[in-house]
Amino acid sequence: MATLTDPPEHGFRLGQLIYDTRYRSLTIQVVAMILLALMMSWLVSNTIQNLAALGKDINFGFLWQPSGYDINQRLISYDSQATHGRAAVVGILNTLLVALLGCILATILGVIAGVLRLSSNWIVSRLMAVYVEGFRNVPLLLWIILIFALLTESTPAPNAFRGDEPTSSMFLDAVAVTNRGVYIPALHFASPLSQNGAVTWGVILLVLALSIFAITRIKRWATATQEATGVRPATWHYTLGLLIVPVGALLVTMGAYLDLPALQGFNFAGGTHLRNSLIALWLALSLYTGAFIAEIVRGGILAISKGQSEAAFALGLRPSTTMNLVILPQALRVIIPPLISQYLNLTKNSSLAIAVGYMDARSTLGGITINQTGRELEGMLLLGLFYLVLSLIISAAMNIFNASVKLKER
Amino acid sequence: MSDTHAQTAAFVRDSMIQQQDPPVSQSGAVKWVRENLFSSWLNIILTLASLWFIWAALSHLLPWMLRGIWQADSLAQCRAIRDELYGPDVSAACWAVITERWNQLLFGFYPQDLYWRPVLAFVLFLVAIAPVLFQGLPKKMLGFSLLSPFVIFWLIWGGSIWGPVAIALGFVVGWAVTRYLTPVIGVLPGVIATILAPIVYWLLVAAPLAGLLQDILPLGITPVGSKDIGGFMLALVIGVSGIVLSLPLGILLALGRQSDMFLINKVSVTFIETIRGVPLIVWLFTASLLLNYFLPPGTNFDLMLRVIIMVTLFASAYIAEVVRGGLAALPKGQYEAAGALGLDYWNSMRLIILPQALKISIPGIVNTFIGLFKDTTLVMIIGMMDPLFLANAIRATTDWNGVYWELFVFIGLCFFVFCFSMGRYSLFLEKKLRREHR
């Protein structure tokens, strides 16, 4: 029996907007858009009214006015006559500096702790568990303040290094740990290529990059030879030579020497002064994030089934080759995405610098500049934008990486 | 064949050897130590290094902790007692700062004679979350869990009892509309009425009603302002409200991000990415400095409420990402099966998708909660009296100038207890909900 029925013979009814699934999503979106537009216009009109009542406008001109405050930690030249814009750049560079240093140290700590936590050695794995749980379950702010207090309260004052029988001594006569910060040797050049430090260091880095490129070419040649003949030529002496000779030659021609810190008057002079605020922030961020990375690394290694390494051993691969060619490529796929989001967290957490007085982007652009100019709306907007752009760049890089290592199936 | 033995073997044992203990090196503690601590050269080095590290840490910390002085009025007195007992320059903790100031670290400047109220509120809170956390308890306790937010709010802030009652009535209004009006006017108008009726009630009726009831029957306890609330009480109030409010919001955002509707999807993505891209500190500063710009002129509401709203929004964006991961991990067949059963969107989400997705995301959700609870310390930077702020304040007094480690140890331990137990609960829940390969 045919049960076909014609569709109902009537035109469009208003009820279809709600009950017909073809139109419903459109209706909901239109309603949502109207609500959103109403809310936005409400917020904007409030803001305009409030600004008018305070006699303010939205104006970013303050970025070109002289700042009038000093920043003790800076990577580019800056003084109190420079503009607020330059102060913001100094702060942003400081944020990036501590984030970069933190990411490097956190990765090292995290990988070591993650691998050791899987160790068959009972005491080591327990110790690492204590480290991970201890840092993960206590607020980062407490760690920052605690490490800062440790650095300022438990280290000797510069005058403890004075006299014939000082109570404190420098490490190898080169590193002095004092309650005013750590003094380390600085690399100086007698006849630099350029008076601009950035150019000199850029050239050194360029030479280093070229050496590394040459080394990869040699590795590739060695692999090709191995595939053709079955014997891998020894390359370590080329590698070592390429790594040391060009940079070494460059440093010697520029007359590089180490400027050691030395006690002069009431304080150390010479060398590079690492402030306690930087060190405390750096150590706290690294130790805290390292604990999270340790868990990620552990999870990544555990995620690779045991059959993979057994299969590799059955093929006759050595443990080191198994690790490099079988386990790591698979574990990295699991490890890298959460690792990058930890880097992102570390960068955002570096805004806690305020607790120890490290001059990061939040302290300059979002702190003193706002206080001095009264431009809190603009300042916070720019600050938020900086962090947002930074996060979006890192997430975009992560998405590209994820797509490239995704399992290609079906 | 039976007699061949007699010629080929000189000796044939006809009784069993008695069972013997394994060699000492292959049993008990010795075997365990050999296998777990000294199995290879690398392990021996690692073990010795760890032992040295543990000894170095404990030899400094333990005497300092155990020699601790528990009764003193100031750091100077503490040091005098130490000099008397152990001699000068011996490290000894001054726990007296905790015994003297623990009430401040726990309650902030909450009036001393009213401490029973937050304590009772905390006990009620434990009773209220117990049936949510553990399935074995009677279901009727859930009714109390629904009621408890109002009771706890009233106990902590005090004031007239009719305010919380009037607010709670709004939910009763919503429930009554769903129960009695929806069958009459149809499902969709019913849903709209359920949402609108309580909002209209709260905006227009609640405040006059509370005032009227207070005039008729003045019932109330001493009000306490938000500015007096501090210490761990503050951390708990902000943390717990943030946790309770951010979970539903986060789930909605995750669903929005998965949605096919263009506008809903884009709004959710923008919200989540903006919130996650900017540090919490910047949001807190926004809450304390800028929120007044976006509100009608003249409105000025409690800093604590603003912070709770900000923390909730912040955590909900993170929860949305975690839940999205859970939703994405479900096989597509589950969605199709729900559709094949004829369930509509909300029912398929409620009955089929979300229970599984949330189960997958439990570790991530709990980690977000732990992060949120730890992040409550950041309110110190906008001048609220969280434990770290109070530690600074205590150190600023002449009596306790120079006390660092004792306060840090106390605060760290308190946070550790809360966060660690949350983590353990998540492990327990994961184990309980595991369905495959038992």
Short mmCIF file of N, CA and C in Angstrom, two decimals, chain A residues 18-19 24-26 28-30 32-34 36 42-43 46-51 53-54 56 116-117 119-124 127 133-142 145-146 149-154 288 292 341 344-345 347-349 351-352 354-355 362 366 370 374 376-377 380-381 383-385 387-388 391-392 395, chain B residues 32 35-39 42-44 46-47 50-51 53-54 186-189 260-264 267 273-283 285-286 289-290 292-298 314 318 367 370 373-375 377-378 380-381 386 388 392 395 402 404-405 407-409 411-413 415-417 419-420 424:
data_model
loop_
_atom_site.label_atom_id
_atom_site.label_comp_id
_atom_site.label_asym_id
_atom_site.label_seq_id
_atom_site.Cartn_x
_atom_site.Cartn_y
_atom_site.Cartn_z
N ILE A 18 10.05 28.74 14.22
CA ILE A 18 10.46 28.11 15.47
C ILE A 18 10.45 26.60 15.36
N TYR A 19 9.42 26.04 14.71
CA TYR A 19 9.25 24.59 14.77
C TYR A 19 9.90 23.86 13.60
N ARG A 24 14.87 27.11 12.03
CA ARG A 24 15.04 27.40 13.45
C ARG A 24 16.43 27.98 13.75
N SER A 25 17.48 27.35 13.16
CA SER A 25 18.82 27.82 13.52
C SER A 25 19.00 29.27 13.07
N LEU A 26 18.36 29.61 11.94
CA LEU A 26 18.44 31.00 11.47
C LEU A 26 17.78 31.94 12.49
N ILE A 28 17.28 31.45 15.68
CA ILE A 28 18.07 31.57 16.92
C ILE A 28 19.24 32.52 16.69
N GLN A 29 19.88 32.39 15.51
CA GLN A 29 21.05 33.25 15.27
C GLN A 29 20.66 34.72 15.18
N VAL A 30 19.52 34.96 14.53
CA VAL A 30 19.10 36.36 14.41
C VAL A 30 18.80 36.92 15.79
N ALA A 32 20.05 35.89 18.61
CA ALA A 32 21.31 36.03 19.32
C ALA A 32 22.04 37.28 18.85
N MET A 33 21.96 37.54 17.52
CA MET A 33 22.69 38.70 17.01
C MET A 33 22.07 39.99 17.54
N ILE A 34 20.73 40.00 17.58
CA ILE A 34 20.08 41.21 18.10
C ILE A 34 20.47 41.44 19.55
N LEU A 36 23.13 40.38 21.09
CA LEU A 36 24.54 40.75 21.16
C LEU A 36 24.73 42.22 20.80
N TRP A 42 24.89 48.86 24.38
CA TRP A 42 24.71 49.30 25.77
C TRP A 42 26.06 49.58 26.42
N LEU A 43 27.02 48.63 26.23
CA LEU A 43 28.36 48.80 26.82
C LEU A 43 29.04 50.04 26.24
N ASN A 46 27.46 53.22 27.47
CA ASN A 46 27.89 53.45 28.87
C ASN A 46 29.29 54.04 28.91
N THR A 47 30.20 53.41 28.13
CA THR A 47 31.59 53.86 28.15
C THR A 47 31.68 55.31 27.70
N ILE A 48 30.94 55.64 26.61
CA ILE A 48 31.00 57.02 26.11
C ILE A 48 30.48 57.99 27.17
N GLN A 49 29.36 57.61 27.79
CA GLN A 49 28.81 58.48 28.84
C GLN A 49 29.80 58.68 29.98
N ASN A 50 30.39 57.54 30.43
CA ASN A 50 31.30 57.62 31.57
C ASN A 50 32.52 58.46 31.23
N LEU A 51 33.06 58.25 30.01
CA LEU A 51 34.23 59.02 29.62
C LEU A 51 33.89 60.51 29.54
N ALA A 53 31.59 62.04 31.23
CA ALA A 53 31.40 62.55 32.58
C ALA A 53 32.75 62.85 33.23
N LEU A 54 33.77 62.04 32.89
CA LEU A 54 35.09 62.26 33.48
C LEU A 54 35.90 63.26 32.68
N LYS A 56 37.21 62.68 29.71
CA LYS A 56 38.33 61.99 29.06
C LYS A 56 37.96 61.64 27.63
N LEU A 116 62.86 10.78 34.94
CA LEU A 116 63.28 10.18 36.20
C LEU A 116 62.09 9.65 37.00
N ARG A 117 60.91 10.27 36.79
CA ARG A 117 59.75 9.79 37.54
C ARG A 117 59.35 8.41 37.05
N SER A 119 61.63 6.25 36.28
CA SER A 119 62.80 5.42 36.53
C SER A 119 62.44 4.22 37.40
N SER A 120 63.20 3.13 37.23
CA SER A 120 62.94 1.96 38.06
C SER A 120 63.51 2.18 39.46
N ASN A 121 64.31 3.23 39.60
CA ASN A 121 64.89 3.53 40.90
C ASN A 121 63.82 4.13 41.80
N TRP A 122 63.50 3.40 42.87
CA TRP A 122 62.36 3.78 43.71
C TRP A 122 62.53 5.16 44.30
N ILE A 123 63.71 5.42 44.87
CA ILE A 123 63.89 6.66 45.61
C ILE A 123 63.86 7.86 44.67
N VAL A 124 64.44 7.70 43.48
CA VAL A 124 64.46 8.81 42.53
C VAL A 124 63.05 9.11 42.05
N LEU A 127 61.20 10.91 44.72
CA LEU A 127 61.68 12.29 44.88
C LEU A 127 61.07 13.18 43.81
N GLU A 133 54.34 17.07 42.64
CA GLU A 133 53.13 17.37 43.41
C GLU A 133 53.31 18.66 44.22
N GLY A 134 54.51 18.84 44.76
CA GLY A 134 54.75 20.03 45.57
C GLY A 134 54.58 21.30 44.76
N PHE A 135 55.10 21.32 43.56
CA PHE A 135 55.00 22.55 42.79
C PHE A 135 53.65 22.73 42.13
N ARG A 136 53.02 21.62 41.77
CA ARG A 136 51.72 21.75 41.10
C ARG A 136 50.61 22.19 42.05
N ASN A 137 50.77 21.88 43.32
CA ASN A 137 49.65 22.11 44.24
C ASN A 137 49.80 23.36 45.10
N VAL A 138 50.82 24.14 44.85
CA VAL A 138 51.01 25.37 45.63
C VAL A 138 51.02 26.54 44.64
N PRO A 139 50.36 27.65 44.98
CA PRO A 139 50.25 28.75 44.01
C PRO A 139 51.61 29.25 43.55
N LEU A 140 51.66 29.60 42.26
CA LEU A 140 52.90 30.13 41.68
C LEU A 140 53.36 31.40 42.39
N LEU A 141 52.37 32.23 42.75
CA LEU A 141 52.72 33.51 43.38
C LEU A 141 53.51 33.26 44.67
N LEU A 142 53.11 32.24 45.41
CA LEU A 142 53.83 31.91 46.65
C LEU A 142 55.26 31.50 46.33
N ILE A 145 57.34 34.64 45.42
CA ILE A 145 57.68 35.45 46.60
C ILE A 145 58.69 34.71 47.47
N LEU A 146 58.49 33.39 47.60
CA LEU A 146 59.37 32.60 48.46
C LEU A 146 60.79 32.59 47.91
N ALA A 149 62.38 35.91 48.42
CA ALA A 149 62.79 36.08 49.81
C ALA A 149 64.05 35.28 50.09
N LEU A 150 64.10 34.07 49.53
CA LEU A 150 65.27 33.22 49.72
C LEU A 150 66.52 33.91 49.17
N LEU A 151 66.37 34.53 47.99
CA LEU A 151 67.52 35.18 47.35
C LEU A 151 67.95 36.41 48.12
N THR A 152 67.01 37.16 48.66
CA THR A 152 67.41 38.40 49.32
C THR A 152 67.77 38.18 50.78
N GLU A 153 67.17 37.18 51.43
CA GLU A 153 67.39 37.02 52.87
C GLU A 153 68.52 36.06 53.20
N SER A 154 68.71 35.04 52.35
CA SER A 154 69.67 34.00 52.72
C SER A 154 71.00 34.11 52.01
N TYR A 288 58.00 25.78 38.47
CA TYR A 288 56.55 25.55 38.48
C TYR A 288 56.11 24.92 37.16
N PHE A 292 54.76 20.79 35.59
CA PHE A 292 53.68 20.44 34.67
C PHE A 292 54.24 19.70 33.45
N SER A 341 51.28 24.62 25.01
CA SER A 341 50.32 25.39 25.81
C SER A 341 50.91 25.70 27.18
N LEU A 344 52.86 28.78 26.68
CA LEU A 344 51.93 29.91 26.65
C LEU A 344 51.56 30.32 28.08
N ASN A 345 51.29 29.31 28.91
CA ASN A 345 50.96 29.60 30.31
C ASN A 345 52.11 30.32 31.00
N THR A 347 54.39 32.17 29.68
CA THR A 347 54.48 33.56 29.21
C THR A 347 53.43 34.42 29.90
N LYS A 348 52.20 33.89 30.02
CA LYS A 348 51.16 34.69 30.67
C LYS A 348 51.44 34.83 32.16
N ASN A 349 51.96 33.74 32.77
CA ASN A 349 52.26 33.82 34.20
C ASN A 349 53.39 34.80 34.50
N SER A 351 53.43 37.64 33.94
CA SER A 351 52.86 38.91 34.38
C SER A 351 52.81 39.00 35.90
N LEU A 352 53.07 37.89 36.61
CA LEU A 352 53.16 37.96 38.07
C LEU A 352 54.43 38.67 38.51
N ILE A 354 55.02 41.48 38.81
CA ILE A 354 54.68 42.61 39.68
C ILE A 354 54.98 42.30 41.15
N ALA A 355 54.88 41.02 41.52
CA ALA A 355 55.06 40.65 42.92
C ALA A 355 56.49 40.87 43.38
N ARG A 362 53.53 44.35 31.90
CA ARG A 362 52.45 44.76 32.77
C ARG A 362 52.89 45.87 33.74
N GLY A 366 51.24 48.56 31.61
CA GLY A 366 50.00 48.40 32.36
C GLY A 366 50.12 48.88 33.80
N ILE A 370 50.15 53.78 33.13
CA ILE A 370 48.73 54.05 33.42
C ILE A 370 48.61 55.00 34.60
N GLY A 374 46.99 58.35 33.52
CA GLY A 374 45.57 58.20 33.75
C GLY A 374 44.84 57.59 32.57
N GLU A 376 43.92 54.50 31.70
CA GLU A 376 43.84 53.07 32.00
C GLU A 376 43.15 52.28 30.89
N LEU A 377 42.15 52.91 30.23
CA LEU A 377 41.43 52.19 29.18
C LEU A 377 42.37 51.82 28.03
N MET A 380 45.34 49.34 29.25
CA MET A 380 44.94 47.95 29.41
C MET A 380 44.61 47.33 28.07
N LEU A 381 44.02 48.13 27.16
CA LEU A 381 43.69 47.63 25.83
C LEU A 381 44.96 47.18 25.10
N LEU A 383 47.85 46.45 26.43
CA LEU A 383 48.48 45.34 27.14
C LEU A 383 47.77 44.03 26.78
N GLY A 384 46.42 44.07 26.84
CA GLY A 384 45.66 42.87 26.49
C GLY A 384 45.95 42.44 25.07
N LEU A 385 46.05 43.43 24.17
CA LEU A 385 46.32 43.14 22.78
C LEU A 385 47.67 42.46 22.60
N TYR A 387 49.35 40.57 24.80
CA TYR A 387 49.29 39.18 25.23
C TYR A 387 48.47 38.34 24.25
N LEU A 388 47.37 38.94 23.76
CA LEU A 388 46.49 38.21 22.85
C LEU A 388 47.22 37.85 21.57
N SER A 391 49.70 35.12 22.19
CA SER A 391 49.06 33.80 22.32
C SER A 391 48.60 33.29 20.97
N LEU A 392 48.01 34.19 20.18
CA LEU A 392 47.48 33.73 18.90
C LEU A 392 48.61 33.26 17.99
N SER A 395 49.60 29.88 19.28
CA SER A 395 48.60 28.86 18.96
C SER A 395 48.61 28.53 17.47
N TRP B 32 64.72 -6.37 47.33
CA TRP B 32 64.04 -5.12 46.95
C TRP B 32 65.05 -3.99 46.76
N GLU B 35 67.09 -4.53 43.61
CA GLU B 35 66.38 -4.31 42.35
C GLU B 35 65.95 -2.86 42.16
N ASN B 36 65.56 -2.23 43.27
CA ASN B 36 64.98 -0.90 43.13
C ASN B 36 65.97 0.23 43.34
N LEU B 37 67.06 -0.03 44.02
CA LEU B 37 67.98 1.07 44.31
C LEU B 37 69.35 0.89 43.67
N PHE B 38 69.86 -0.35 43.58
CA PHE B 38 71.26 -0.53 43.16
C PHE B 38 71.37 -1.51 42.01
N SER B 39 70.43 -1.39 41.01
CA SER B 39 70.45 -2.41 39.97
C SER B 39 71.54 -2.16 38.93
N LEU B 42 74.36 3.42 37.01
CA LEU B 42 73.61 4.68 36.94
C LEU B 42 72.66 4.80 38.13
N ASN B 43 71.99 3.66 38.43
CA ASN B 43 71.05 3.68 39.54
C ASN B 43 71.75 3.91 40.87
N ILE B 44 72.94 3.33 41.01
CA ILE B 44 73.67 3.54 42.26
C ILE B 44 73.99 5.02 42.43
N LEU B 46 72.43 7.57 41.04
CA LEU B 46 71.19 8.31 41.27
C LEU B 46 70.72 8.14 42.72
N THR B 47 70.80 6.92 43.21
CA THR B 47 70.34 6.66 44.58
C THR B 47 71.17 7.45 45.57
N SER B 50 70.34 11.08 45.37
CA SER B 50 69.05 11.39 46.00
C SER B 50 69.16 11.35 47.52
N LEU B 51 69.86 10.32 48.01
CA LEU B 51 70.00 10.22 49.47
C LEU B 51 70.72 11.44 50.01
N PHE B 53 70.79 14.39 48.69
CA PHE B 53 69.89 15.55 48.58
C PHE B 53 68.87 15.53 49.73
N ILE B 54 68.28 14.35 49.97
CA ILE B 54 67.27 14.26 51.03
C ILE B 54 67.91 14.60 52.38
N GLY B 186 2.47 25.63 25.91
CA GLY B 186 3.34 25.01 24.92
C GLY B 186 4.81 25.08 25.32
N VAL B 187 5.62 24.28 24.64
CA VAL B 187 7.01 24.10 25.09
C VAL B 187 7.84 25.37 24.91
N LEU B 188 7.83 25.91 23.68
CA LEU B 188 8.75 27.03 23.43
C LEU B 188 8.40 28.28 24.22
N PRO B 189 7.12 28.70 24.18
CA PRO B 189 6.78 29.84 25.05
C PRO B 189 7.08 29.52 26.51
N ASP B 260 26.90 24.26 14.87
CA ASP B 260 26.94 24.52 13.42
C ASP B 260 26.51 25.94 13.10
N MET B 261 25.84 26.58 14.06
CA MET B 261 25.33 27.93 13.79
C MET B 261 26.49 28.91 13.74
N PHE B 262 26.61 29.61 12.63
CA PHE B 262 27.79 30.43 12.38
C PHE B 262 28.02 31.44 13.49
N LEU B 263 26.97 32.19 13.81
CA LEU B 263 27.14 33.30 14.74
C LEU B 263 27.50 32.80 16.14
N ILE B 264 26.74 31.78 16.61
CA ILE B 264 26.99 31.24 17.95
C ILE B 264 28.42 30.73 18.02
N VAL B 267 30.97 33.68 18.06
CA VAL B 267 30.95 34.41 19.34
C VAL B 267 31.67 33.59 20.41
N GLU B 273 38.92 32.52 23.05
CA GLU B 273 40.31 32.85 22.72
C GLU B 273 40.75 34.16 23.36
N THR B 274 39.83 35.13 23.43
CA THR B 274 40.21 36.40 24.06
C THR B 274 40.52 36.18 25.53
N ILE B 275 39.64 35.45 26.22
CA ILE B 275 39.85 35.25 27.65
C ILE B 275 41.14 34.47 27.89
N ARG B 276 41.37 33.42 27.08
CA ARG B 276 42.54 32.58 27.31
C ARG B 276 43.83 33.25 26.90
N GLY B 277 43.73 34.22 25.98
CA GLY B 277 44.95 34.82 25.47
C GLY B 277 45.57 35.84 26.40
N VAL B 278 44.81 36.30 27.38
CA VAL B 278 45.27 37.38 28.24
C VAL B 278 45.41 36.85 29.67
N PRO B 279 46.48 37.21 30.38
CA PRO B 279 46.67 36.68 31.73
C PRO B 279 45.56 37.11 32.69
N LEU B 280 45.32 36.28 33.70
CA LEU B 280 44.28 36.58 34.68
C LEU B 280 44.51 37.92 35.36
N ILE B 281 45.79 38.24 35.60
CA ILE B 281 46.11 39.49 36.27
C ILE B 281 45.57 40.69 35.52
N VAL B 282 45.71 40.63 34.19
CA VAL B 282 45.20 41.74 33.38
C VAL B 282 43.68 41.81 33.50
N TRP B 283 43.02 40.65 33.54
CA TRP B 283 41.56 40.65 33.71
C TRP B 283 41.18 41.20 35.07
N PHE B 285 42.84 43.37 36.85
CA PHE B 285 43.00 44.82 36.80
C PHE B 285 41.85 45.46 36.04
N THR B 286 41.44 44.78 34.96
CA THR B 286 40.29 45.28 34.22
C THR B 286 39.08 45.36 35.14
N LEU B 289 39.78 48.26 37.66
CA LEU B 289 39.98 49.63 37.14
C LEU B 289 38.93 50.03 36.13
N LEU B 290 38.58 49.09 35.24
CA LEU B 290 37.84 49.49 34.04
C LEU B 290 36.35 49.17 34.06
N ASN B 292 33.93 49.89 35.76
CA ASN B 292 33.01 51.00 35.97
C ASN B 292 32.75 51.79 34.69
N TYR B 293 33.69 51.71 33.72
CA TYR B 293 33.47 52.41 32.46
C TYR B 293 32.34 51.78 31.67
N PHE B 294 32.19 50.45 31.81
CA PHE B 294 31.25 49.74 30.94
C PHE B 294 29.85 49.67 31.54
N LEU B 295 29.70 50.12 32.77
CA LEU B 295 28.40 50.01 33.43
C LEU B 295 27.74 51.38 33.46
N PRO B 296 26.42 51.41 33.62
CA PRO B 296 25.73 52.71 33.65
C PRO B 296 26.35 53.61 34.70
N PRO B 297 26.42 54.92 34.43
CA PRO B 297 27.05 55.84 35.38
C PRO B 297 26.42 55.70 36.76
N GLY B 298 27.24 55.72 37.77
CA GLY B 298 26.70 55.66 39.12
C GLY B 298 26.65 54.27 39.72
N PHE B 314 36.96 33.64 33.40
CA PHE B 314 38.29 33.16 33.04
C PHE B 314 38.32 31.63 33.07
N TYR B 318 38.61 28.20 30.04
CA TYR B 318 39.51 27.05 30.08
C TYR B 318 38.72 25.75 30.12
N ASN B 367 41.90 19.79 36.92
CA ASN B 367 43.12 20.59 36.85
C ASN B 367 42.79 22.07 36.73
N ILE B 370 41.81 23.26 40.11
CA ILE B 370 42.97 23.44 40.98
C ILE B 370 43.67 24.75 40.61
N PHE B 373 41.73 27.67 41.94
CA PHE B 373 41.88 27.86 43.38
C PHE B 373 43.23 28.47 43.70
N LYS B 374 44.28 28.02 42.99
CA LYS B 374 45.60 28.61 43.23
C LYS B 374 45.62 30.07 42.78
N ASP B 375 44.91 30.35 41.68
CA ASP B 375 44.93 31.71 41.15
C ASP B 375 44.20 32.71 42.03
N THR B 377 45.08 33.55 44.71
CA THR B 377 46.11 34.35 45.38
C THR B 377 46.40 35.64 44.62
N LEU B 378 46.05 35.67 43.32
CA LEU B 378 46.38 36.86 42.53
C LEU B 378 45.60 38.08 42.98
N MET B 380 45.55 39.36 45.61
CA MET B 380 46.44 40.18 46.45
C MET B 380 46.92 41.41 45.69
N ILE B 381 47.11 41.24 44.38
CA ILE B 381 47.72 42.32 43.60
C ILE B 381 46.74 43.46 43.40
N ASP B 386 43.99 38.31 50.54
CA ASP B 386 44.17 36.87 50.48
C ASP B 386 45.32 36.49 51.42
N LEU B 388 48.38 35.58 51.12
CA LEU B 388 49.71 36.17 50.87
C LEU B 388 49.73 37.65 51.23
N ASN B 392 52.15 39.49 54.09
CA ASN B 392 52.90 40.75 53.97
C ASN B 392 52.50 41.71 55.07
N ARG B 395 54.02 40.75 58.31
CA ARG B 395 55.45 41.04 58.32
C ARG B 395 55.70 42.54 58.46
N GLY B 402 60.34 40.57 59.73
CA GLY B 402 61.43 39.63 59.49
C GLY B 402 61.01 38.18 59.49
N TYR B 404 59.56 35.22 57.64
CA TYR B 404 59.23 34.85 56.26
C TYR B 404 58.72 33.43 56.18
N TRP B 405 59.62 32.49 56.53
CA TRP B 405 59.43 31.08 56.12
C TRP B 405 58.25 30.45 56.82
N LEU B 407 55.42 31.71 57.73
CA LEU B 407 54.17 32.07 57.07
C LEU B 407 54.03 31.35 55.73
N PHE B 408 55.15 31.33 54.97
CA PHE B 408 55.11 30.66 53.67
C PHE B 408 54.77 29.18 53.83
N VAL B 409 55.40 28.55 54.83
CA VAL B 409 55.16 27.11 55.04
C VAL B 409 53.69 26.88 55.36
N ILE B 411 51.00 28.81 54.71
CA ILE B 411 50.11 29.09 53.57
C ILE B 411 50.25 28.01 52.50
N GLY B 412 51.52 27.65 52.22
CA GLY B 412 51.76 26.62 51.21
C GLY B 412 51.09 25.31 51.60
N LEU B 413 51.21 24.93 52.87
CA LEU B 413 50.61 23.67 53.31
C LEU B 413 49.09 23.70 53.16
N PHE B 415 47.26 25.45 51.06
CA PHE B 415 46.89 25.32 49.65
C PHE B 415 47.14 23.90 49.18
N PHE B 416 48.27 23.33 49.62
CA PHE B 416 48.61 21.98 49.19
C PHE B 416 47.51 21.00 49.57
N VAL B 417 47.02 21.11 50.81
CA VAL B 417 45.98 20.18 51.28
C VAL B 417 44.76 20.25 50.36
N CYS B 419 44.45 21.52 47.20
CA CYS B 419 44.68 21.17 45.80
C CYS B 419 44.99 19.68 45.65
N PHE B 420 45.79 19.16 46.59
CA PHE B 420 46.15 17.75 46.48
C PHE B 420 44.92 16.87 46.64
N ARG B 424 43.45 14.09 44.09
CA ARG B 424 43.18 12.69 44.46
C ARG B 424 41.74 12.33 44.14
#
